[in-house]
Every structure is written in C-alpha cells, then in structure tokens.
Amino acid sequence: MRMLSHNPAAAYRRVELDARIEAAGPADLTRICLEEAVAALGQALIALERAPDSVPRAALARAQAITMWLARSVAPEHPLRESLVTFYAGLAHQIAGNFVRARAEEIARVRGDLSDLLAAAA
C-alpha cells in the first residue's frame, strides 16, 4: 500500500486546504488562492536562501499555476476584469521567468504584489 505522503505535515496542509476550498464561495476562493500563491513564493525564497544556486521549481510552479488560474477565472462581469487578467497573467509570466535562473528580488516583488492585493481584498 502506498503512503499518502512522505511528509505528514504536507498531507495535513493539503487536507486543510481541501476543506477550506470545499466550503468557500467565489470571493473566499480568490483569497485562498492569493494566500497559497504568497505562501508558495515565500517557500521559494526560503529555498533560495538555503541553496542559492538551485531553482525552487516546485514552489514556483505552484505559484505560477495559481496565478494562471486566477487570470482565467476572473468573472466576465467583474468591473476590473481586464486589469485583473492582465495583472495575474503578468505575474504568472514573471514567475515563469525564474524557472531557469531564480532571482530572489523578482520573486519577492511578485510576492509583495500578491500580498498587497490580498490585503486589499480583506
């Protein structure tokens, strides 16, 4: 029998996240996604501090996937739809630019932009 996770803490976080998503409405789902993207970029920065020559691909891929999903999921009737789609897509593109050579200052800037949006959404 295969174990659910080699990292029990990660398994618990995944279950907690799944429960939050299941109970979330559209606005809550956006906040959850922003929180998760900010956390993933934070993990990428920590990984870069520990190993500056190694690209934290898993954390970057997670953050990029979330920002791409956010860009695709802005409601058509949202008054800021075009701006939000452009914003999220731009962030996804910036994150993708770090897959070959990770740059902590750029990752921190993207994380800050998402944190600002999260604070405004609260």
mmCIF file with all atom_site columns, C-alpha atoms in Angstrom:
data_model
loop_
_atom_site.group_PDB
_atom_site.id
_atom_site.type_symbol
_atom_site.label_atom_id
_atom_site.label_alt_id
_atom_site.label_comp_id
_atom_site.label_asym_id
_atom_site.label_entity_id
_atom_site.label_seq_id
_atom_site.pdbx_PDB_ins_code
_atom_site.Cartn_x
_atom_site.Cartn_y
_atom_site.Cartn_z
_atom_site.occupancy
_atom_site.B_iso_or_equiv
_atom_site.pdbx_formal_charge
_atom_site.auth_seq_id
_atom_site.auth_comp_id
_atom_site.auth_asym_id
_atom_site.auth_atom_id
_atom_site.pdbx_PDB_model_num
ATOM 1   C CA . MET A 1 1   ? 0.000   0.000  0.000   1.00 0.00 ? 1   MET A CA 1
ATOM 2   C CA . ARG A 1 2   ? 1.368   3.389  -0.978  1.00 0.00 ? 2   ARG A CA 1
ATOM 3   C CA . MET A 1 3   ? 1.559   6.073  1.695   1.00 0.00 ? 3   MET A CA 1
ATOM 4   C CA . LEU A 1 4   ? -0.457  9.252  1.187   1.00 0.00 ? 4   LEU A CA 1
ATOM 5   C CA . SER A 1 5   ? 2.589   11.413 1.687   1.00 0.00 ? 5   SER A CA 1
ATOM 6   C CA . HIS A 1 6   ? 6.193   11.115 2.677   1.00 0.00 ? 6   HIS A CA 1
ATOM 7   C CA . ASN A 1 7   ? 5.649   14.351 4.602   1.00 0.00 ? 7   ASN A CA 1
ATOM 8   C CA . PRO A 1 8   ? 2.779   14.143 7.123   1.00 0.00 ? 8   PRO A CA 1
ATOM 9   C CA . ALA A 1 9   ? 2.716   17.926 7.614   1.00 0.00 ? 9   ALA A CA 1
ATOM 10  C CA . ALA A 1 10  ? 2.177   18.415 3.877   1.00 0.00 ? 10  ALA A CA 1
ATOM 11  C CA . ALA A 1 11  ? -0.647  15.885 3.909   1.00 0.00 ? 11  ALA A CA 1
ATOM 12  C CA . TYR A 1 12  ? -2.380  17.706 6.772   1.00 0.00 ? 12  TYR A CA 1
ATOM 13  C CA . ARG A 1 13  ? -1.969  21.061 4.985   1.00 0.00 ? 13  ARG A CA 1
ATOM 14  C CA . ARG A 1 14  ? -3.459  19.558 1.825   1.00 0.00 ? 14  ARG A CA 1
ATOM 15  C CA . VAL A 1 15  ? -6.467  18.202 3.730   1.00 0.00 ? 15  VAL A CA 1
ATOM 16  C CA . GLU A 1 16  ? -6.974  21.559 5.464   1.00 0.00 ? 16  GLU A CA 1
ATOM 17  C CA . LEU A 1 17  ? -6.748  23.395 2.138   1.00 0.00 ? 17  LEU A CA 1
ATOM 18  C CA . ASP A 1 18  ? -9.204  20.995 0.501   1.00 0.00 ? 18  ASP A CA 1
ATOM 19  C CA . ALA A 1 19  ? -11.682 21.597 3.329   1.00 0.00 ? 19  ALA A CA 1
ATOM 20  C CA . ARG A 1 20  ? -11.335 25.382 3.027   1.00 0.00 ? 20  ARG A CA 1
ATOM 21  C CA . ILE A 1 21  ? -11.848 25.227 -0.742  1.00 0.00 ? 21  ILE A CA 1
ATOM 22  C CA . GLU A 1 22  ? -14.882 22.969 -0.388  1.00 0.00 ? 22  GLU A CA 1
ATOM 23  C CA . ALA A 1 23  ? -16.561 25.474 1.957   1.00 0.00 ? 23  ALA A CA 1
ATOM 24  C CA . ALA A 1 24  ? -15.513 28.614 0.055   1.00 0.00 ? 24  ALA A CA 1
ATOM 25  C CA . GLY A 1 25  ? -17.588 30.972 -2.019  1.00 0.00 ? 25  GLY A CA 1
ATOM 26  C CA . PRO A 1 26  ? -16.075 32.773 -5.039  1.00 0.00 ? 26  PRO A CA 1
ATOM 27  C CA . ALA A 1 27  ? -14.578 35.681 -3.053  1.00 0.00 ? 27  ALA A CA 1
ATOM 28  C CA . ASP A 1 28  ? -13.196 33.326 -0.416  1.00 0.00 ? 28  ASP A CA 1
ATOM 29  C CA . LEU A 1 29  ? -11.713 31.116 -3.108  1.00 0.00 ? 29  LEU A CA 1
ATOM 30  C CA . THR A 1 30  ? -9.824  34.077 -4.562  1.00 0.00 ? 30  THR A CA 1
ATOM 31  C CA . ARG A 1 31  ? -8.439  34.952 -1.115  1.00 0.00 ? 31  ARG A CA 1
ATOM 32  C CA . ILE A 1 32  ? -7.405  31.331 -0.540  1.00 0.00 ? 32  ILE A CA 1
ATOM 33  C CA . CYS A 1 33  ? -5.618  31.275 -3.889  1.00 0.00 ? 33  CYS A CA 1
ATOM 34  C CA . LEU A 1 34  ? -3.835  34.540 -3.124  1.00 0.00 ? 34  LEU A CA 1
ATOM 35  C CA . GLU A 1 35  ? -2.781  33.182 0.285   1.00 0.00 ? 35  GLU A CA 1
ATOM 36  C CA . GLU A 1 36  ? -1.476  29.984 -1.305  1.00 0.00 ? 36  GLU A CA 1
ATOM 37  C CA . ALA A 1 37  ? 0.456   31.859 -4.009  1.00 0.00 ? 37  ALA A CA 1
ATOM 38  C CA . VAL A 1 38  ? 2.026   34.161 -1.404  1.00 0.00 ? 38  VAL A CA 1
ATOM 39  C CA . ALA A 1 39  ? 2.958   31.117 0.701   1.00 0.00 ? 39  ALA A CA 1
ATOM 40  C CA . ALA A 1 40  ? 4.454   29.275 -2.291  1.00 0.00 ? 40  ALA A CA 1
ATOM 41  C CA . LEU A 1 41  ? 6.586   32.274 -3.206  1.00 0.00 ? 41  LEU A CA 1
ATOM 42  C CA . GLY A 1 42  ? 7.673   32.541 0.420   1.00 0.00 ? 42  GLY A CA 1
ATOM 43  C CA . GLN A 1 43  ? 8.744   28.897 0.275   1.00 0.00 ? 43  GLN A CA 1
ATOM 44  C CA . ALA A 1 44  ? 10.673  29.646 -2.914  1.00 0.00 ? 44  ALA A CA 1
ATOM 45  C CA . LEU A 1 45  ? 12.511  32.499 -1.189  1.00 0.00 ? 45  LEU A CA 1
ATOM 46  C CA . ILE A 1 46  ? 13.394  30.322 1.793   1.00 0.00 ? 46  ILE A CA 1
ATOM 47  C CA . ALA A 1 47  ? 14.653  27.599 -0.542  1.00 0.00 ? 47  ALA A CA 1
ATOM 48  C CA . LEU A 1 48  ? 16.798  30.155 -2.382  1.00 0.00 ? 48  LEU A CA 1
ATOM 49  C CA . GLU A 1 49  ? 18.323  31.339 0.897   1.00 0.00 ? 49  GLU A CA 1
ATOM 50  C CA . ARG A 1 50  ? 19.288  27.761 1.710   1.00 0.00 ? 50  ARG A CA 1
ATOM 51  C CA . ALA A 1 51  ? 20.532  26.863 -1.770  1.00 0.00 ? 51  ALA A CA 1
ATOM 52  C CA . PRO A 1 52  ? 21.100  29.982 -3.900  1.00 0.00 ? 52  PRO A CA 1
ATOM 53  C CA . ASP A 1 53  ? 22.199  28.003 -6.969  1.00 0.00 ? 53  ASP A CA 1
ATOM 54  C CA . SER A 1 54  ? 19.164  25.702 -7.004  1.00 0.00 ? 54  SER A CA 1
ATOM 55  C CA . VAL A 1 55  ? 15.875  26.752 -8.580  1.00 0.00 ? 55  VAL A CA 1
ATOM 56  C CA . PRO A 1 56  ? 12.895  26.017 -6.262  1.00 0.00 ? 56  PRO A CA 1
ATOM 57  C CA . ARG A 1 57  ? 10.822  24.624 -9.132  1.00 0.00 ? 57  ARG A CA 1
ATOM 58  C CA . ALA A 1 58  ? 8.009   23.053 -7.121  1.00 0.00 ? 58  ALA A CA 1
ATOM 59  C CA . ALA A 1 59  ? 7.196   26.243 -5.204  1.00 0.00 ? 59  ALA A CA 1
ATOM 60  C CA . LEU A 1 60  ? 7.483   28.404 -8.326  1.00 0.00 ? 60  LEU A CA 1
ATOM 61  C CA . ALA A 1 61  ? 5.322   26.007 -10.359 1.00 0.00 ? 61  ALA A CA 1
ATOM 62  C CA . ARG A 1 62  ? 2.650   26.085 -7.655  1.00 0.00 ? 62  ARG A CA 1
ATOM 63  C CA . ALA A 1 63  ? 2.634   29.889 -7.539  1.00 0.00 ? 63  ALA A CA 1
ATOM 64  C CA . GLN A 1 64  ? 2.548   30.122 -11.331 1.00 0.00 ? 64  GLN A CA 1
ATOM 65  C CA . ALA A 1 65  ? -0.318  27.642 -11.624 1.00 0.00 ? 65  ALA A CA 1
ATOM 66  C CA . ILE A 1 66  ? -2.327  29.593 -9.070  1.00 0.00 ? 66  ILE A CA 1
ATOM 67  C CA . THR A 1 67  ? -1.756  32.953 -10.791 1.00 0.00 ? 67  THR A CA 1
ATOM 68  C CA . MET A 1 68  ? -2.657  31.439 -14.160 1.00 0.00 ? 68  MET A CA 1
ATOM 69  C CA . TRP A 1 69  ? -5.858  30.007 -12.667 1.00 0.00 ? 69  TRP A CA 1
ATOM 70  C CA . LEU A 1 70  ? -6.673  33.421 -11.175 1.00 0.00 ? 70  LEU A CA 1
ATOM 71  C CA . ALA A 1 71  ? -6.156  35.060 -14.580 1.00 0.00 ? 71  ALA A CA 1
ATOM 72  C CA . ARG A 1 72  ? -8.510  32.582 -16.252 1.00 0.00 ? 72  ARG A CA 1
ATOM 73  C CA . SER A 1 73  ? -11.180 32.716 -13.571 1.00 0.00 ? 73  SER A CA 1
ATOM 74  C CA . VAL A 1 74  ? -11.966 36.428 -13.256 1.00 0.00 ? 74  VAL A CA 1
ATOM 75  C CA . ALA A 1 75  ? -15.721 36.762 -13.659 1.00 0.00 ? 75  ALA A CA 1
ATOM 76  C CA . PRO A 1 76  ? -16.752 38.233 -17.031 1.00 0.00 ? 76  PRO A CA 1
ATOM 77  C CA . GLU A 1 77  ? -18.982 40.777 -15.286 1.00 0.00 ? 77  GLU A CA 1
ATOM 78  C CA . HIS A 1 78  ? -16.265 41.971 -12.873 1.00 0.00 ? 78  HIS A CA 1
ATOM 79  C CA . PRO A 1 79  ? -15.702 45.703 -13.462 1.00 0.00 ? 79  PRO A CA 1
ATOM 80  C CA . LEU A 1 80  ? -11.911 45.288 -13.234 1.00 0.00 ? 80  LEU A CA 1
ATOM 81  C CA . ARG A 1 81  ? -11.777 42.116 -15.298 1.00 0.00 ? 81  ARG A CA 1
ATOM 82  C CA . GLU A 1 82  ? -9.323  43.303 -17.956 1.00 0.00 ? 82  GLU A CA 1
ATOM 83  C CA . SER A 1 83  ? -6.971  44.835 -15.402 1.00 0.00 ? 83  SER A CA 1
ATOM 84  C CA . LEU A 1 84  ? -7.055  41.756 -13.162 1.00 0.00 ? 84  LEU A CA 1
ATOM 85  C CA . VAL A 1 85  ? -6.483  39.348 -16.046 1.00 0.00 ? 85  VAL A CA 1
ATOM 86  C CA . THR A 1 86  ? -3.513  41.438 -17.212 1.00 0.00 ? 86  THR A CA 1
ATOM 87  C CA . PHE A 1 87  ? -2.171  41.668 -13.647 1.00 0.00 ? 87  PHE A CA 1
ATOM 88  C CA . TYR A 1 88  ? -2.421  37.946 -12.895 1.00 0.00 ? 88  TYR A CA 1
ATOM 89  C CA . ALA A 1 89  ? -1.083  36.920 -16.305 1.00 0.00 ? 89  ALA A CA 1
ATOM 90  C CA . GLY A 1 90  ? 1.845   39.305 -15.909 1.00 0.00 ? 90  GLY A CA 1
ATOM 91  C CA . LEU A 1 91  ? 2.690   37.825 -12.521 1.00 0.00 ? 91  LEU A CA 1
ATOM 92  C CA . ALA A 1 92  ? 2.467   34.288 -13.937 1.00 0.00 ? 92  ALA A CA 1
ATOM 93  C CA . HIS A 1 93  ? 4.875   35.341 -16.694 1.00 0.00 ? 93  HIS A CA 1
ATOM 94  C CA . GLN A 1 94  ? 7.309   36.859 -14.179 1.00 0.00 ? 94  GLN A CA 1
ATOM 95  C CA . ILE A 1 95  ? 7.230   33.692 -12.087 1.00 0.00 ? 95  ILE A CA 1
ATOM 96  C CA . ALA A 1 96  ? 7.897   31.595 -15.205 1.00 0.00 ? 96  ALA A CA 1
ATOM 97  C CA . GLY A 1 97  ? 10.958  33.715 -15.885 1.00 0.00 ? 97  GLY A CA 1
ATOM 98  C CA . ASN A 1 98  ? 12.508  32.313 -12.714 1.00 0.00 ? 98  ASN A CA 1
ATOM 99  C CA . PHE A 1 99  ? 12.414  28.654 -13.740 1.00 0.00 ? 99  PHE A CA 1
ATOM 100 C CA . VAL A 1 100 ? 15.814  28.796 -15.433 1.00 0.00 ? 100 VAL A CA 1
ATOM 101 C CA . ARG A 1 101 ? 17.576  31.157 -13.028 1.00 0.00 ? 101 ARG A CA 1
ATOM 102 C CA . ALA A 1 102 ? 15.714  32.150 -9.893  1.00 0.00 ? 102 ALA A CA 1
ATOM 103 C CA . ARG A 1 103 ? 16.072  35.780 -8.815  1.00 0.00 ? 103 ARG A CA 1
ATOM 104 C CA . ALA A 1 104 ? 15.095  36.375 -5.199  1.00 0.00 ? 104 ALA A CA 1
ATOM 105 C CA . GLU A 1 105 ? 14.417  40.085 -5.698  1.00 0.00 ? 105 GLU A CA 1
ATOM 106 C CA . GLU A 1 106 ? 11.935  39.405 -8.504  1.00 0.00 ? 106 GLU A CA 1
ATOM 107 C CA . ILE A 1 107 ? 10.217  36.612 -6.578  1.00 0.00 ? 107 ILE A CA 1
ATOM 108 C CA . ALA A 1 108 ? 9.963   38.917 -3.538  1.00 0.00 ? 108 ALA A CA 1
ATOM 109 C CA . ARG A 1 109 ? 8.460   41.681 -5.702  1.00 0.00 ? 109 ARG A CA 1
ATOM 110 C CA . VAL A 1 110 ? 5.809   39.344 -7.147  1.00 0.00 ? 110 VAL A CA 1
ATOM 111 C CA . ARG A 1 111 ? 5.071   38.070 -3.648  1.00 0.00 ? 111 ARG A CA 1
ATOM 112 C CA . GLY A 1 112 ? 4.689   41.662 -2.462  1.00 0.00 ? 112 GLY A CA 1
ATOM 113 C CA . ASP A 1 113 ? 2.273   42.459 -5.290  1.00 0.00 ? 113 ASP A CA 1
ATOM 114 C CA . LEU A 1 114 ? 0.123   39.456 -4.391  1.00 0.00 ? 114 LEU A CA 1
ATOM 115 C CA . SER A 1 115 ? 0.308   40.339 -0.680  1.00 0.00 ? 115 SER A CA 1
ATOM 116 C CA . ASP A 1 116 ? -0.885  43.874 -1.460  1.00 0.00 ? 116 ASP A CA 1
ATOM 117 C CA . LEU A 1 117 ? -3.823  42.505 -3.427  1.00 0.00 ? 117 LEU A CA 1
ATOM 118 C CA . LEU A 1 118 ? -4.631  40.071 -0.618  1.00 0.00 ? 118 LEU A CA 1
ATOM 119 C CA . ALA A 1 119 ? -4.595  42.918 1.916   1.00 0.00 ? 119 ALA A CA 1
ATOM 120 C CA . ALA A 1 120 ? -6.911  44.965 -0.310  1.00 0.00 ? 120 ALA A CA 1
ATOM 121 C CA . ALA A 1 121 ? -9.281  42.011 -0.653  1.00 0.00 ? 121 ALA A CA 1
ATOM 122 C CA . ALA A 1 122 ? -9.562  41.584 3.128   1.00 0.00 ? 122 ALA A CA 1
#
